[in-house]
Coordinates of C-alpha atoms in Angstrom, one line a residue:
X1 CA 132.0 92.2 116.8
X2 CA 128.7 92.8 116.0
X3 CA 126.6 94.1 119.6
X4 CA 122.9 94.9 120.1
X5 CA 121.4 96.0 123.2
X6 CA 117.8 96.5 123.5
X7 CA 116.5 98.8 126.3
X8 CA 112.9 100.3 127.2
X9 CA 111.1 97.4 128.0
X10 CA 108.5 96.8 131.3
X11 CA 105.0 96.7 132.4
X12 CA 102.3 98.6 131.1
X13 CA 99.1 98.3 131.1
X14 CA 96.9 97.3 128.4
X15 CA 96.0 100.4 126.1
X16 CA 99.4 102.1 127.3
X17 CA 102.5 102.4 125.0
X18 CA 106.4 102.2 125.3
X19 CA 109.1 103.1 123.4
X20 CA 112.1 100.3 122.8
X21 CA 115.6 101.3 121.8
X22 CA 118.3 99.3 120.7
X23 CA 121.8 99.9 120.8
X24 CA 123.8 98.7 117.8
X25 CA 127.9 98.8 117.9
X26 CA 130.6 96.9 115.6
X27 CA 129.4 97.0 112.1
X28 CA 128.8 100.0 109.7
X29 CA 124.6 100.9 111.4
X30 CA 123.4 103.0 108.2
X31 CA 124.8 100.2 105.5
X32 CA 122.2 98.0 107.1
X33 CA 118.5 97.4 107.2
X34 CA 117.6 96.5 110.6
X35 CA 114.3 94.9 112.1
X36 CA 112.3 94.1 115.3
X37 CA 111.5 90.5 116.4
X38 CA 109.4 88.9 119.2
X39 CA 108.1 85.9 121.3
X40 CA 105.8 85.7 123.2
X41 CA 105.5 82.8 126.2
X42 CA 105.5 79.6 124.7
X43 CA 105.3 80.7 121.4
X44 CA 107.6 81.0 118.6
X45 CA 109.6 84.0 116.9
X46 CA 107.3 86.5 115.0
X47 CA 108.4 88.8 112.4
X48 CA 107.4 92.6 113.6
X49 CA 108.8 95.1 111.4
X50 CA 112.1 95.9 109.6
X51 CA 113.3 99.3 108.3
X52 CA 116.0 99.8 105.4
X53 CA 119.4 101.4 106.0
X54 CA 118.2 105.2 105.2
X55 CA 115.4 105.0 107.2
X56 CA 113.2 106.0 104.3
X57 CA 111.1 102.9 104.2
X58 CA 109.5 100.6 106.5
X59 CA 108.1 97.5 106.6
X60 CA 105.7 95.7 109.4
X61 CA 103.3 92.4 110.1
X62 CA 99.7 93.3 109.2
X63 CA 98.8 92.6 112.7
X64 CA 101.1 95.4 114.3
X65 CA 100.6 97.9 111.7
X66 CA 99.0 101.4 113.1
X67 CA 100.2 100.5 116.6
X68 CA 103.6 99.8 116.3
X69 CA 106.2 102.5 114.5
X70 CA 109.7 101.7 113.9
X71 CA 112.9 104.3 113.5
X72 CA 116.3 104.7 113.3
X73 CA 118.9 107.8 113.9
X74 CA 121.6 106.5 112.3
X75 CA 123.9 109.2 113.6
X76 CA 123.0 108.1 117.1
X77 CA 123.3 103.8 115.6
X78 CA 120.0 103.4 117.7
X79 CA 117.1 101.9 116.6
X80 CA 113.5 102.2 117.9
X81 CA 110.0 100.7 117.9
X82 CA 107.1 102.8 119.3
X83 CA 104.4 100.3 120.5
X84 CA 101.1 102.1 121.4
X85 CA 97.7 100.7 121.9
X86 CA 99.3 97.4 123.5
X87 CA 97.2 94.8 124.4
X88 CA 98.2 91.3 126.7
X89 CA 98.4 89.5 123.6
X90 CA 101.8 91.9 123.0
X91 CA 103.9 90.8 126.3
X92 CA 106.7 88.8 124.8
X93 CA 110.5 89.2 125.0
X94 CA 111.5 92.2 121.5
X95 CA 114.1 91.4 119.9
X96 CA 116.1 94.0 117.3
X97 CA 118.5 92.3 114.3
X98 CA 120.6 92.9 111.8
X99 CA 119.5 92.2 108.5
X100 CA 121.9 91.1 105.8
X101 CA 120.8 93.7 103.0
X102 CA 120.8 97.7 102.9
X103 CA 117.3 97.3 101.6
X104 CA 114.3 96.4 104.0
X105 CA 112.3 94.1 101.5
X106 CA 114.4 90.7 101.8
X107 CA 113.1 90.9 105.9
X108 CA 110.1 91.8 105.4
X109 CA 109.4 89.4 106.6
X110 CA 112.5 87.5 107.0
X111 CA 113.1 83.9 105.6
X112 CA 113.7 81.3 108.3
X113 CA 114.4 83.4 111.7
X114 CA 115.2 80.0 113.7
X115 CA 117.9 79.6 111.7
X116 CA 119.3 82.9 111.1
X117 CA 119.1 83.6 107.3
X118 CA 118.4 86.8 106.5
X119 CA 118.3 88.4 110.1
X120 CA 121.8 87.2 111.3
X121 CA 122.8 89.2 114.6
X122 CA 120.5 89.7 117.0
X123 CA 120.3 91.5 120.8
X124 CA 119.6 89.9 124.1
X125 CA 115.8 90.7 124.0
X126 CA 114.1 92.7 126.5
X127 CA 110.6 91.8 128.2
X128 CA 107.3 93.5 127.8
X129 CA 104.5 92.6 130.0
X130 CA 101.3 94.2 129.1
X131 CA 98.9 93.5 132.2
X132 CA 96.2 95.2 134.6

């Protein structure tokens, strides 16, 4: 069974950063690209970023790009986003998924996230609340 667990999240302050890790048991981590997912309070699921199964390539949303960085240590099947510069507009619940491909380019960004298509397992989310 396919489990992701996302960890790191909590308040910061606007300008600060965090680091978010997730977990990723019960499938083969390094034959998978593997992405990052939010939503923020009343809004719906936004594409962040997605990095292929070496780790060699990455992918993100023009909006996030320079202040977000996504990672993997596939010997530790753990995958990371680095946010820095946050701003309020960032609080939302992250998400990390499973892509279906080894290669990062069919997310990027994914087809149809409400409906699971080319992201198919996801974590539980965890929250972060950018405020002063």
């Amino acid at each position: 069974e396919v489990q992701l667990v996302e960890l790191g999240g909590g308040l910061v302050q606007p300008g600060g950063s965090l680091r978010l890790s997730c977990a990723a048991s019960g499938f083969t981590f390094d034959s998978y690209a593997m992405s990052w997912v939010r939503q923020a309070p009343g809004k719906g699921l936004e594409w962040l970023s997605t990095i292929d199964s070496s780790g060699l390539s990455t992918y993100y949303a023009s909006f996030v790009k320079g202040r977000f960085t996504i990672s993997r240590d596939n010997a530790k099947n753990t995958l990371y986003l680095q946010l820095d510069s946050l701003k309020t507009e960032d609080t939302a619940v992250y998400f990390c998924a499973k892509c279906t491909s080894r290669s990062g380019r069919i997310c990027s960004p994914p087809r149809s996230l409400n409906d699971r298509v080319d992201l198919t397992d996801w974590g539980q989310g965890t929250q972060v609340t950018v405020s002063s």
